[in-house]
Tab-separated table of C-alpha atoms in Angstrom:
chain	number	residue	atom	x	y	z
V	456	MET	CA	-123.382	76.865	-19.350
V	457	ARG	CA	-125.596	74.670	-21.561
V	458	ILE	CA	-124.923	71.113	-22.727
V	459	ALA	CA	-126.198	69.481	-25.922
V	460	ASP	CA	-125.797	66.301	-27.941
V	461	SER	CA	-124.901	66.190	-31.626
V	462	ALA	CA	-128.506	65.780	-32.827
V	463	THR	CA	-129.535	68.917	-30.942
V	464	MET	CA	-126.612	70.852	-32.399
V	465	ARG	CA	-127.654	69.797	-35.918
V	466	LEU	CA	-131.208	70.932	-35.198
V	467	LEU	CA	-129.941	74.297	-33.951
V	468	ASP	CA	-127.909	74.734	-37.111
V	469	GLU	CA	-130.842	73.794	-39.370
V	470	ARG	CA	-133.421	75.963	-37.622
V	471	CYS	CA	-131.028	78.885	-37.466
V	472	GLN	CA	-131.131	78.841	-41.263
V	473	THR	CA	-134.770	77.862	-41.904
V	474	ASP	CA	-136.523	79.801	-39.117
V	475	TYR	CA	-134.233	82.806	-38.743
V	476	GLY	CA	-132.922	83.118	-42.270
V	477	ILE	CA	-129.312	83.118	-41.114
V	478	PRO	CA	-127.242	81.560	-43.909
V	479	GLY	CA	-124.890	78.760	-42.966
V	480	ILE	CA	-121.934	80.689	-44.315
V	481	LEU	CA	-122.392	83.263	-41.526
V	482	LEU	CA	-122.231	80.484	-38.933
V	483	MET	CA	-119.089	79.117	-40.570
V	484	GLU	CA	-117.542	82.585	-40.554
V	485	GLY	CA	-118.590	82.951	-36.911
V	486	ALA	CA	-116.866	79.663	-36.089
V	487	ALA	CA	-113.671	80.797	-37.811
V	488	ARG	CA	-113.634	84.108	-35.961
V	489	ALA	CA	-114.272	82.306	-32.663
V	490	LEU	CA	-111.308	80.041	-33.359
V	491	LEU	CA	-109.085	82.967	-34.269
V	492	LYS	CA	-109.498	84.379	-30.748
V	493	HIS	CA	-107.749	81.309	-29.340
V	494	LEU	CA	-104.775	81.179	-31.683
V	495	ASN	CA	-101.482	82.712	-30.682
V	496	LEU	CA	-101.183	85.296	-33.437
V	497	GLU	CA	-97.615	86.075	-32.445
V	498	LYS	CA	-96.805	82.812	-34.209
V	499	THR	CA	-96.225	82.874	-37.946
V	500	TYR	CA	-96.766	79.371	-39.391
V	501	PHE	CA	-100.148	77.659	-39.129
V	502	VAL	CA	-101.144	74.233	-40.447
V	503	VAL	CA	-104.878	73.582	-40.841
V	504	VAL	CA	-106.022	69.975	-41.374
V	505	CYS	CA	-109.511	69.835	-42.898
V	506	GLY	CA	-111.979	66.987	-43.176
V	507	PRO	CA	-114.573	66.572	-45.944
V	508	GLY	CA	-117.548	68.252	-44.236
V	509	ASN	CA	-118.594	71.343	-42.301
V	510	ASN	CA	-115.831	70.960	-39.720
V	511	GLY	CA	-113.393	71.099	-42.607
V	512	GLY	CA	-115.280	74.146	-43.881
V	513	ASP	CA	-114.637	75.868	-40.557
V	514	GLY	CA	-110.953	75.133	-41.083
V	515	LEU	CA	-111.016	76.595	-44.599
V	516	ALA	CA	-112.717	79.744	-43.280
V	517	LEU	CA	-110.050	80.041	-40.592
V	518	ALA	CA	-107.301	79.676	-43.182
V	519	ARG	CA	-108.778	82.656	-45.055
V	520	LEU	CA	-108.654	84.811	-41.917
V	521	LEU	CA	-105.082	83.794	-41.144
V	522	LYS	CA	-103.989	84.577	-44.696
V	523	ALA	CA	-105.664	88.000	-44.445
V	524	LEU	CA	-103.569	88.666	-41.338
V	525	GLY	CA	-100.403	87.926	-43.262
V	526	LYS	CA	-99.705	84.555	-41.665
V	527	GLU	CA	-98.100	81.635	-43.439
V	528	VAL	CA	-100.810	78.988	-43.803
V	529	ASP	CA	-100.727	75.467	-45.201
V	530	VAL	CA	-104.013	73.612	-45.622
V	531	PHE	CA	-104.121	69.824	-45.840
V	532	SER	CA	-107.540	68.383	-46.630
V	533	LEU	CA	-109.260	65.105	-47.426
V	534	ARG	CA	-110.903	66.487	-50.574
V	535	PRO	CA	-110.018	69.049	-53.260
V	536	PRO	CA	-111.039	72.577	-52.236
V	537	LEU	CA	-113.369	73.083	-55.208
V	538	SER	CA	-115.259	69.864	-54.397
V	539	TYR	CA	-116.571	70.976	-50.990
V	540	PRO	CA	-120.376	71.294	-50.844
V	541	ARG	CA	-122.492	74.339	-49.949
V	542	GLU	CA	-120.915	76.897	-47.576
V	543	ALA	CA	-117.621	75.030	-47.306
V	544	GLY	CA	-117.403	75.163	-51.099
V	545	VAL	CA	-117.437	78.973	-50.976
V	546	TYR	CA	-114.373	78.926	-48.739
V	547	GLY	CA	-112.770	76.264	-50.923
V	548	GLU	CA	-113.067	78.602	-53.890
V	549	ILE	CA	-111.670	81.506	-51.845
V	550	LEU	CA	-108.765	79.271	-50.825
V	551	VAL	CA	-107.836	78.641	-54.450
V	552	LYS	CA	-108.276	82.237	-55.617
V	553	ALA	CA	-106.335	83.625	-52.646
V	554	GLY	CA	-103.425	81.349	-53.477
V	555	ILE	CA	-103.375	79.684	-50.050
V	556	SER	CA	-101.043	76.685	-50.043
V	557	HIS	CA	-103.091	73.525	-50.228
V	558	GLN	CA	-102.541	69.781	-50.499
V	559	VAL	CA	-105.034	66.912	-50.686
V	560	LEU	CA	-104.218	63.962	-48.430
V	561	SER	CA	-105.077	60.556	-49.859
V	562	PRO	CA	-104.138	56.916	-49.250
V	563	GLU	CA	-102.380	56.849	-52.619
V	564	GLU	CA	-100.038	59.730	-51.794
V	565	SER	CA	-97.088	59.928	-49.433
V	566	LEU	CA	-97.572	61.768	-46.149
V	567	TRP	CA	-93.964	62.965	-46.120
V	568	SER	CA	-94.723	66.650	-46.848
V	569	PHE	CA	-97.556	66.556	-44.308
V	570	SER	CA	-95.201	65.161	-41.654
V	571	GLU	CA	-92.630	67.846	-42.409
V	572	ALA	CA	-95.263	70.579	-42.141
V	573	LEU	CA	-96.379	69.219	-38.770
V	574	LYS	CA	-92.815	69.431	-37.470
V	575	ASP	CA	-92.387	73.037	-38.606
V	576	ALA	CA	-95.837	74.357	-37.629
V	577	ASP	CA	-96.198	76.787	-34.755
V	578	VAL	CA	-99.909	75.982	-34.446
V	579	LEU	CA	-101.775	72.920	-35.725
V	580	VAL	CA	-105.552	73.236	-36.233
V	581	ASP	CA	-107.597	70.026	-36.203
V	582	ALA	CA	-110.662	70.545	-38.430
V	583	LEU	CA	-111.030	66.959	-39.637
V	584	TRP	CA	-114.295	65.853	-38.028
V	585	GLY	CA	-116.787	67.441	-35.648
V	586	THR	CA	-119.970	66.376	-33.891
V	587	GLY	CA	-121.288	64.318	-36.808
V	588	LEU	CA	-118.837	61.456	-36.361
V	589	THR	CA	-120.620	58.196	-35.466
V	590	ARG	CA	-118.512	55.410	-36.972
V	591	PRO	CA	-114.822	54.488	-36.899
V	592	LEU	CA	-112.556	56.580	-39.096
V	593	PRO	CA	-110.852	54.968	-42.103
V	594	ASP	CA	-107.403	53.523	-41.448
V	595	PHE	CA	-105.801	56.257	-43.540
V	596	VAL	CA	-107.395	59.005	-41.422
V	597	GLN	CA	-106.346	57.201	-38.252
V	598	LYS	CA	-102.787	57.305	-39.572
V	599	ILE	CA	-103.114	61.079	-40.106
V	600	ILE	CA	-104.342	61.475	-36.524
V	601	ARG	CA	-101.438	59.450	-35.148
V	602	LEU	CA	-99.020	61.730	-36.985
V	603	MET	CA	-100.794	64.802	-35.615
V	604	ASN	CA	-100.698	63.443	-32.065
V	605	ASP	CA	-96.902	63.513	-32.122
V	606	PHE	CA	-97.358	67.290	-31.883
V	607	SER	CA	-100.219	67.329	-29.376
V	608	PRO	CA	-99.084	70.471	-27.455
V	609	LYS	CA	-99.702	72.645	-30.520
V	610	ILE	CA	-103.118	71.248	-31.519
V	611	ILE	CA	-106.274	73.375	-31.377
V	612	ALA	CA	-109.374	71.224	-32.034
V	613	VAL	CA	-112.373	72.688	-33.862
V	614	ASP	CA	-115.579	71.959	-31.890
V	615	VAL	CA	-114.578	68.358	-31.022
V	616	PRO	CA	-111.205	66.597	-31.279
V	617	SER	CA	-111.371	64.529	-34.458
V	618	GLY	CA	-112.119	60.888	-33.781
V	619	LEU	CA	-113.841	61.581	-30.460
V	620	GLN	CA	-117.546	60.739	-30.501
V	621	ALA	CA	-119.283	63.876	-29.246
V	622	ASP	CA	-122.163	62.077	-27.502
V	623	THR	CA	-120.301	59.220	-25.819
V	624	GLY	CA	-116.828	60.678	-25.310
V	625	LYS	CA	-115.269	57.544	-26.825
V	626	PRO	CA	-112.519	57.487	-29.466
V	627	LEU	CA	-113.433	55.789	-32.760
V	628	PRO	CA	-110.850	54.242	-32.300
V	629	GLU	CA	-108.157	56.922	-32.705
V	630	ALA	CA	-108.740	60.517	-31.640
V	631	VAL	CA	-106.747	63.728	-31.663
V	632	HIS	CA	-105.087	64.691	-28.379
V	633	ALA	CA	-105.723	68.437	-28.351
V	634	ALA	CA	-104.068	71.038	-26.167
V	635	LYS	CA	-107.267	73.078	-26.421
V	636	THR	CA	-110.756	72.411	-27.771
V	637	VAL	CA	-112.767	75.408	-28.955
V	638	THR	CA	-116.339	74.118	-28.963
V	639	PHE	CA	-119.272	76.062	-30.354
V	640	GLU	CA	-122.322	77.377	-28.481
V	641	CYS	CA	-122.637	74.463	-25.992
V	642	LEU	CA	-120.529	71.876	-24.244
V	643	LYS	CA	-121.086	68.439	-25.740
V	644	THR	CA	-122.493	65.568	-23.681
V	645	GLY	CA	-119.516	63.289	-24.293
V	646	PHE	CA	-117.096	65.817	-22.829
V	647	PHE	CA	-118.079	64.728	-19.335
V	648	GLN	CA	-117.148	61.085	-19.750
V	649	GLU	CA	-113.930	60.199	-17.973
V	650	GLU	CA	-112.476	58.609	-21.101
V	651	ALA	CA	-112.799	61.874	-23.039
V	652	GLN	CA	-110.534	63.867	-20.736
V	653	ARG	CA	-107.259	62.774	-22.307
V	654	TYR	CA	-108.319	64.114	-25.720
V	655	LEU	CA	-109.919	67.466	-24.961
V	656	GLY	CA	-107.227	69.546	-23.320
V	657	GLN	CA	-108.543	72.872	-22.071
V	658	VAL	CA	-112.133	73.420	-23.187
V	659	VAL	CA	-113.587	76.801	-24.094
V	660	VAL	CA	-117.086	77.532	-25.374
V	661	GLU	CA	-117.583	80.213	-28.012
V	662	PRO	CA	-120.770	81.570	-29.638
V	663	ILE	CA	-120.907	81.585	-33.429
V	664	GLY	CA	-124.142	83.504	-34.005
V	665	ILE	CA	-127.031	81.204	-33.065
V	666	PRO	CA	-129.834	83.354	-31.558
V	667	ALA	CA	-130.340	83.014	-27.805
V	668	SER	CA	-134.107	82.652	-28.274
V	669	LEU	CA	-133.605	79.635	-30.522
V	670	LYS	CA	-131.239	78.006	-28.037
V	671	GLU	CA	-133.739	78.566	-25.249
V	672	GLU	CA	-136.418	76.858	-27.326
V	673	VAL	CA	-134.392	73.917	-28.598
V	674	LEU	CA	-131.803	73.033	-25.964
V	675	PRO	CA	-132.656	70.451	-23.293
V	676	PRO	CA	-132.505	71.533	-19.632
V	677	TYR	CA	-128.890	70.406	-19.235
V	678	TRP	CA	-126.376	72.720	-17.581
V	679	VAL	CA	-122.907	72.843	-16.108
V	680	THR	CA	-122.886	74.448	-12.661
V	681	GLU	CA	-121.096	77.803	-12.589
V	682	PRO	CA	-119.940	80.119	-9.766
V	683	GLU	CA	-122.924	82.385	-10.371
V	684	ASP	CA	-125.223	79.492	-9.460
V	685	LEU	CA	-123.566	79.193	-6.070
V	686	GLN	CA	-123.871	82.917	-5.436
V	687	ARG	CA	-127.545	82.833	-6.422
V	688	ILE	CA	-128.396	79.868	-4.204
V	689	ILE	CA	-126.606	80.624	-0.929
V	690	PRO	CA	-128.316	83.632	0.658
V	691	LEU	CA	-126.981	86.365	2.881
V	692	ARG	CA	-128.049	85.770	6.458
V	693	ASP	CA	-130.628	88.061	8.009
V	694	ARG	CA	-128.944	90.130	10.720
V	695	SER	CA	-131.793	89.274	13.094
V	696	GLY	CA	-131.697	85.538	12.330
V	697	TYR	CA	-131.320	82.968	15.115
V	698	LYS	CA	-130.727	79.217	15.261
V	699	ASN	CA	-134.310	78.201	14.540
V	700	CYS	CA	-134.161	80.209	11.310
V	701	TYR	CA	-131.525	77.908	9.853
V	702	GLY	CA	-133.057	74.504	10.153
V	703	HIS	CA	-132.846	71.426	12.327
V	704	CYS	CA	-130.836	68.689	10.639
V	705	LEU	CA	-131.255	65.123	11.904
V	706	VAL	CA	-128.343	62.861	10.965
V	707	VAL	CA	-129.092	59.136	11.257
V	708	ALA	CA	-125.673	57.577	10.876
V	709	GLY	CA	-122.931	55.562	12.531
V	710	SER	CA	-122.492	52.101	13.982
V	711	PRO	CA	-119.654	50.301	15.789
V	712	GLY	CA	-116.623	50.413	13.521
V	713	TYR	CA	-118.113	53.202	11.388
V	714	THR	CA	-118.274	56.153	13.741
V	715	GLY	CA	-116.195	58.349	11.439
V	716	ALA	CA	-118.959	58.503	8.830
V	717	ALA	CA	-121.427	59.852	11.388
V	718	LEU	CA	-118.880	62.317	12.751
V	719	LEU	CA	-118.079	63.748	9.319
V	720	CYS	CA	-121.699	63.987	8.224
V	721	ALA	CA	-122.821	65.756	11.402
V	722	GLU	CA	-119.840	68.127	11.502
V	723	ALA	CA	-120.367	69.016	7.840
V	724	ALA	CA	-123.981	69.926	8.593
V	725	VAL	CA	-122.824	72.208	11.411
V	726	ALA	CA	-120.131	73.826	9.270
V	727	ALA	CA	-122.568	74.396	6.384
V	728	GLY	CA	-124.749	76.497	8.653
V	729	SER	CA	-127.492	74.353	10.178
V	730	GLY	CA	-129.046	76.047	13.191
V	731	LEU	CA	-129.414	72.735	15.019
V	732	VAL	CA	-127.924	69.313	14.324
V	733	THR	CA	-128.921	66.091	16.063
V	734	LEU	CA	-127.129	62.781	15.583
V	735	CYS	CA	-129.009	59.505	15.957
V	736	ALA	CA	-126.676	56.500	15.938
V	737	HIS	CA	-126.511	52.948	17.233
V	738	GLU	CA	-126.143	53.106	21.012
V	739	GLU	CA	-122.547	51.846	21.164
V	740	ALA	CA	-121.456	54.239	18.441
V	741	LEU	CA	-123.302	57.192	19.944
V	742	ASP	CA	-121.624	56.723	23.310
V	743	LEU	CA	-118.246	56.924	21.560
V	744	LEU	CA	-119.211	59.954	19.484
V	745	VAL	CA	-120.882	62.221	22.028
V	746	PRO	CA	-117.622	63.460	23.647
V	747	ARG	CA	-116.335	64.486	20.195
V	748	LEU	CA	-119.456	66.307	19.020
V	749	THR	CA	-119.722	69.328	21.267
V	750	GLU	CA	-121.922	71.255	18.794
V	751	VAL	CA	-124.268	68.356	18.022
V	752	MET	CA	-127.175	66.979	20.032
V	753	SER	CA	-127.563	63.230	20.407
V	754	LEU	CA	-130.468	60.832	20.089
V	755	TYR	CA	-130.786	57.096	20.686
V	756	PRO	CA	-132.661	55.029	18.069
V	757	GLU	CA	-135.601	54.404	20.417
V	758	ASN	CA	-136.317	58.137	20.276
V	759	LEU	CA	-136.067	58.408	16.494
V	760	GLU	CA	-139.770	59.131	16.087
V	761	GLN	CA	-139.506	62.299	18.177
V	762	GLY	CA	-136.369	63.358	16.350
V	763	THR	CA	-138.068	62.879	12.997
V	764	LYS	CA	-141.013	65.037	14.053
V	765	LYS	CA	-138.697	67.940	14.915
V	766	ALA	CA	-136.420	67.733	11.882
V	767	ASP	CA	-136.500	69.998	8.836
V	768	VAL	CA	-134.183	67.641	6.987
V	769	ILE	CA	-132.984	64.087	7.616
V	770	ALA	CA	-129.707	62.619	6.364
V	771	LEU	CA	-129.788	58.839	6.703
V	772	GLY	CA	-127.261	56.167	5.896
V	773	PRO	CA	-123.568	56.976	6.433
V	774	GLY	CA	-121.903	54.226	8.441
V	775	LEU	CA	-125.161	52.601	9.584
V	776	GLY	CA	-124.335	49.185	8.153
V	777	ASN	CA	-126.177	47.269	5.451
V	778	SER	CA	-128.425	45.397	7.853
V	779	PRO	CA	-132.067	44.770	8.789
V	780	ALA	CA	-131.601	47.255	11.647
V	781	THR	CA	-130.771	50.015	9.160
V	782	PHE	CA	-133.765	49.120	6.999
V	783	ASN	CA	-135.983	49.296	10.083
V	784	LEU	CA	-134.626	52.757	10.932
V	785	LEU	CA	-135.499	53.900	7.417
V	786	LEU	CA	-138.992	52.428	7.667
V	787	GLN	CA	-139.511	54.145	11.016
V	788	VAL	CA	-138.520	57.505	9.541
V	789	LEU	CA	-140.827	57.012	6.547
V	790	LYS	CA	-143.714	55.962	8.797
V	791	THR	CA	-143.335	59.047	10.999
V	792	LEU	CA	-143.065	61.370	8.010
V	793	LEU	CA	-146.272	59.889	6.601
V	794	GLU	CA	-148.201	59.969	9.870
V	795	GLU	CA	-147.169	63.546	10.584
V	796	GLY	CA	-147.769	64.687	7.013
V	797	LYS	CA	-144.259	66.170	6.880
V	798	THR	CA	-144.239	66.884	3.152
V	799	GLY	CA	-141.810	69.775	3.609
V	800	THR	CA	-139.074	67.717	5.256
V	801	THR	CA	-136.286	66.685	2.883
V	802	LEU	CA	-134.816	63.189	3.151
V	803	VAL	CA	-131.214	62.682	2.004
V	804	LEU	CA	-130.238	59.030	1.565
V	805	ASP	CA	-126.630	57.923	1.241
V	806	ALA	CA	-124.450	54.853	1.704
V	807	ASP	CA	-126.278	52.176	3.718
V	808	GLY	CA	-129.486	54.166	3.482
V	809	LEU	CA	-129.298	53.229	-0.207
V	810	ASN	CA	-127.794	49.769	0.144
V	811	VAL	CA	-130.791	48.545	2.152
V	812	LEU	CA	-133.035	49.583	-0.751
V	813	GLN	CA	-131.461	47.047	-3.117
V	814	GLY	CA	-134.441	45.235	-4.630
V	815	ARG	CA	-136.821	47.544	-2.743
V	816	THR	CA	-136.523	50.797	-4.681
V	817	ASP	CA	-140.300	50.974	-5.155
V	818	LEU	CA	-140.378	52.285	-1.580
V	819	LEU	CA	-138.979	55.561	-2.914
V	820	LYS	CA	-142.110	56.152	-4.994
V	821	ASP	CA	-144.317	56.298	-1.905
V	822	ILE	CA	-142.296	58.779	0.164
V	823	ILE	CA	-144.364	61.929	0.684
V	824	CYS	CA	-141.457	64.374	1.014
V	825	PRO	CA	-138.634	65.397	-1.344
V	826	VAL	CA	-135.879	62.777	-1.530
V	827	ILE	CA	-132.256	63.262	-2.556
V	828	ILE	CA	-130.125	60.158	-3.065
V	829	THR	CA	-126.332	60.429	-3.315
V	830	PRO	CA	-124.989	57.121	-4.685
V	831	HIS	CA	-121.507	56.429	-5.937
V	832	PRO	CA	-121.366	54.206	-9.055
V	833	GLY	CA	-121.284	50.980	-7.031
V	834	GLU	CA	-124.371	51.951	-5.049
V	835	MET	CA	-126.107	53.063	-8.243
V	836	ALA	CA	-125.330	49.685	-9.789
V	837	ARG	CA	-126.930	47.919	-6.829
V	838	LEU	CA	-130.015	50.142	-6.944
V	839	THR	CA	-130.555	49.668	-10.678
V	840	GLY	CA	-129.354	46.095	-11.131
V	841	LYS	CA	-126.847	47.274	-13.725
V	842	THR	CA	-123.097	46.744	-13.799
V	843	ARG	CA	-120.606	49.427	-12.848
V	844	ALA	CA	-119.440	49.434	-16.470
V	845	GLU	CA	-122.973	50.197	-17.646
V	846	ILE	CA	-123.224	53.023	-15.122
V	847	HIS	CA	-119.870	54.383	-16.284
V	848	ASP	CA	-120.916	54.379	-19.947
V	849	ASP	CA	-124.248	56.175	-19.464
V	850	ARG	CA	-124.150	58.143	-16.239
V	851	VAL	CA	-126.612	60.823	-17.324
V	852	GLY	CA	-129.074	58.465	-18.993
V	853	ILE	CA	-129.236	55.980	-16.129
V	854	ALA	CA	-129.420	58.666	-13.435
V	855	ARG	CA	-132.192	60.497	-15.330
V	856	ALA	CA	-134.226	57.341	-15.847
V	857	PHE	CA	-133.986	56.355	-12.175
V	858	ALA	CA	-134.872	59.843	-10.960
V	859	ARG	CA	-137.852	60.051	-13.299
V	860	GLU	CA	-139.177	56.601	-12.388
V	861	HIS	CA	-138.832	57.035	-8.626
V	862	GLY	CA	-139.572	60.744	-8.227
V	863	VAL	CA	-136.256	61.572	-6.537
V	864	ILE	CA	-133.247	63.804	-7.105
V	865	VAL	CA	-130.206	61.703	-7.966
V	866	VAL	CA	-126.693	62.904	-7.165
V	867	LEU	CA	-124.564	60.343	-8.999
V	868	LYS	CA	-121.101	60.934	-7.589
V	869	GLY	CA	-117.852	60.502	-9.450
V	870	HIS	CA	-115.831	62.363	-12.032
V	871	ARG	CA	-118.162	65.241	-13.013
V	872	THR	CA	-120.991	64.390	-10.627
V	873	VAL	CA	-124.421	64.222	-12.281
V	874	ILE	CA	-127.431	65.828	-10.581
V	875	THR	CA	-130.867	65.158	-12.053
V	876	ASP	CA	-134.536	65.117	-11.140
V	877	GLY	CA	-135.420	63.141	-14.245
V	878	ILE	CA	-135.952	66.257	-16.358
V	879	ARG	CA	-133.212	68.724	-15.484
V	880	VAL	CA	-129.573	67.676	-15.545
V	881	GLN	CA	-126.726	69.554	-13.874
V	882	ILE	CA	-123.100	68.507	-14.361
V	883	ASN	CA	-120.659	69.570	-11.672
V	884	PRO	CA	-117.227	70.742	-12.890
V	885	THR	CA	-115.433	70.909	-9.522
V	886	GLY	CA	-113.451	68.341	-7.568
V	887	SER	CA	-110.509	66.111	-8.410
V	888	SER	CA	-108.759	62.869	-7.516
V	889	ALA	CA	-107.039	64.694	-4.639
V	890	MET	CA	-110.368	64.198	-2.843
V	891	ALA	CA	-110.391	60.419	-3.361
V	892	GLN	CA	-110.593	59.451	0.308
V	893	GLY	CA	-113.079	57.625	2.479
V	894	GLY	CA	-115.525	59.965	4.164
V	895	MET	CA	-115.821	62.500	1.326
V	896	GLY	CA	-119.315	61.300	0.535
V	897	ASP	CA	-120.336	61.525	4.185
V	898	ALA	CA	-119.235	65.157	4.312
V	899	LEU	CA	-121.116	65.881	1.078
V	900	THR	CA	-124.300	64.363	2.485
V	901	GLY	CA	-124.056	66.606	5.534
V	902	ILE	CA	-123.550	69.710	3.386
V	903	ILE	CA	-126.491	68.959	1.082
V	904	ALA	CA	-128.738	68.135	4.033
V	905	SER	CA	-127.741	71.311	5.841
V	906	PHE	CA	-128.607	73.459	2.828
V	907	ALA	CA	-131.967	71.750	2.365
V	908	GLY	CA	-132.780	72.274	6.042
V	909	GLN	CA	-132.017	75.987	5.768
V	910	GLY	CA	-134.846	76.521	3.311
V	911	ILE	CA	-132.887	76.111	0.097
V	912	SER	CA	-134.874	73.996	-2.368
V	913	PRO	CA	-133.795	70.336	-2.571
V	914	TRP	CA	-132.594	70.845	-6.156
V	915	ASP	CA	-130.544	73.916	-5.335
V	916	ALA	CA	-129.233	72.274	-2.161
V	917	ALA	CA	-127.855	69.395	-4.216
V	918	VAL	CA	-126.405	71.664	-6.916
V	919	ALA	CA	-124.737	74.066	-4.470
V	920	GLY	CA	-123.582	71.349	-2.087
V	921	VAL	CA	-121.834	69.352	-4.779
V	922	TYR	CA	-120.211	72.422	-6.368
V	923	LEU	CA	-118.993	73.882	-3.072
V	924	HIS	CA	-117.675	70.535	-1.809
V	925	GLY	CA	-115.599	70.087	-4.971
V	926	HIS	CA	-114.581	73.741	-5.179
V	927	ILE	CA	-113.073	73.678	-1.684
V	928	GLY	CA	-111.294	70.457	-2.592
V	929	ASP	CA	-109.823	72.176	-5.653
V	930	LEU	CA	-108.645	75.145	-3.593
V	931	LEU	CA	-106.950	72.902	-1.028
V	932	ALA	CA	-105.431	70.647	-3.700
V	933	LYS	CA	-103.367	73.569	-4.983
V	934	GLU	CA	-101.240	73.277	-1.858
V	935	ARG	CA	-101.257	69.553	-1.108
V	936	TYR	CA	-101.212	66.131	-2.719
V	937	SER	CA	-104.401	64.874	-1.113
V	938	VAL	CA	-107.319	66.458	0.706
V	939	LYS	CA	-109.082	65.021	3.762
V	940	PRO	CA	-112.840	65.306	4.364
V	941	SER	CA	-112.156	67.039	7.668
V	942	GLU	CA	-110.175	69.713	5.789
V	943	ILE	CA	-113.147	70.349	3.496
V	944	ILE	CA	-115.366	70.768	6.557
V	945	ALA	CA	-112.903	73.099	8.293
V	946	ALA	CA	-112.711	75.377	5.234
V	947	LEU	CA	-116.451	75.384	4.563
V	948	PRO	CA	-117.625	78.343	6.726
V	949	LYS	CA	-114.915	80.689	5.446
V	950	VAL	CA	-115.511	79.899	1.777
V	951	MET	CA	-119.279	80.179	2.210
V	952	GLY	CA	-118.809	83.563	3.850
V	953	GLN	CA	-116.746	84.748	0.904
V	954	VAL	CA	-119.401	83.504	-1.510
V	955	VAL	CA	-122.353	85.259	0.114
V	956	ARG	CA	-120.397	88.506	0.491
V	957	ARG	CA	-119.582	88.206	-3.223
V	958	GLY	CA	-115.944	88.645	-2.375
V	959	ASP	CA	-115.022	85.069	-3.107
V	960	PRO	CA	-112.543	84.361	-5.829
V	961	VAL	CA	-114.861	81.487	-6.762
V	962	GLU	CA	-113.111	80.244	-9.835
V	963	ASN	CA	-115.010	79.379	-12.948
V	964	SER	CA	-113.912	75.776	-13.178
V	965	LEU	CA	-114.998	75.470	-16.801
V	966	GLY	CA	-111.682	76.788	-18.028
V	967	ASN	CA	-109.779	73.907	-16.509
V	968	MET	CA	-112.720	71.542	-16.404
V	969	ILE	CA	-110.914	68.999	-18.495
V	970	ARG	CA	-107.211	68.427	-18.130
């Protein structure tokens, strides 16, 4: 599923008309027909609230279709129907000639009849403003939105809930609380901001007639991960395969007091299918862990060079401690990779493997192998020198810039995890607050590392690892209040088996992406 900002959507609309000769009125009709699919047509009374522009035009076109189906329709708009420009004006004229009930809302007039219509309506369609909104709405329009929000469960938003800025996901300052948002052609970038969730309701994407070839040319390489991606990435195992076919994963993790991080990371790598897993930890921690890791080999730090030489992938950081000793372990790994020319080994850095790079991120530019970093917002703030608030407000932009500058893949964890290599962007739709427990990130690091060690490309390893981790969390959360990292790990082999056999009920999380 593709993602676009408002400027890109405007360009698509313009070029659809100039390059392909598709008149705007066909796109407006396409939008109305797309909306109609999501209205409960067993209902009889529909109220359509129209703004002054193209979003309002979509609402007028929808009103025509509803009237043709014999439904009772009342249209409330911010301008007289015969004053609409261009394509919307055509539907305004149809509205008048078809005798569809219509009232202009203005600051000078009472909103009493509008309020009464809202109470009686079976379905309320929000067609006030779409992706073009960039500045705060007038006080009068904010008042209209507040009245509409008293009936939030019956609101269907056209493209974007009115008042919600499509690029930032912020209300300006009031926004419609929709039960469902029917958005056109692409998901909008602002939909993935945490603040936007309370306004969007269920989100569905509908085509309105823009040619696929034009979208391929114009749209940026931004996607939402879908179940089909997981099924494409995770391969069926060769019946003659053996342990050396599935990668040797070296986990450098764990210190006194933080043995759980190492345990979870290593066990996740085993569960995700690594042929061999070796744990290198501080001596005290390793002695405590060895009896609990029957499927994992062990390695003391003094032998890290040999372990690095043998590894297909290295996960470094969970529970190591933000200390000079951890930085030295990282330097030793980088030195060995360079000396051995191990350009095909993937390095996954998490937790303290990232914390020790604060003020030293230039080191990332000189690493000869693919690097995946998996920061949470606090770690990303330390790496970039920005505040957590700045990270929160521009997750995609900051992650992209860092990835591009340092030549790494960034997995910026959080609500709708962002994956980017500086050019491509993948937004993950799975996972929920039921997974908000310590150790989740350690398990994720082990899963991503395991996939990369099995010959899956670093990009695909990150995309599949993040999706699967969250997907299992979603499945488990249906039956419990909270989900432990160890439960994710325990469920991993079974769910992966279902995926590769194509028998998995891998849900498309887009439908309930935003609740």
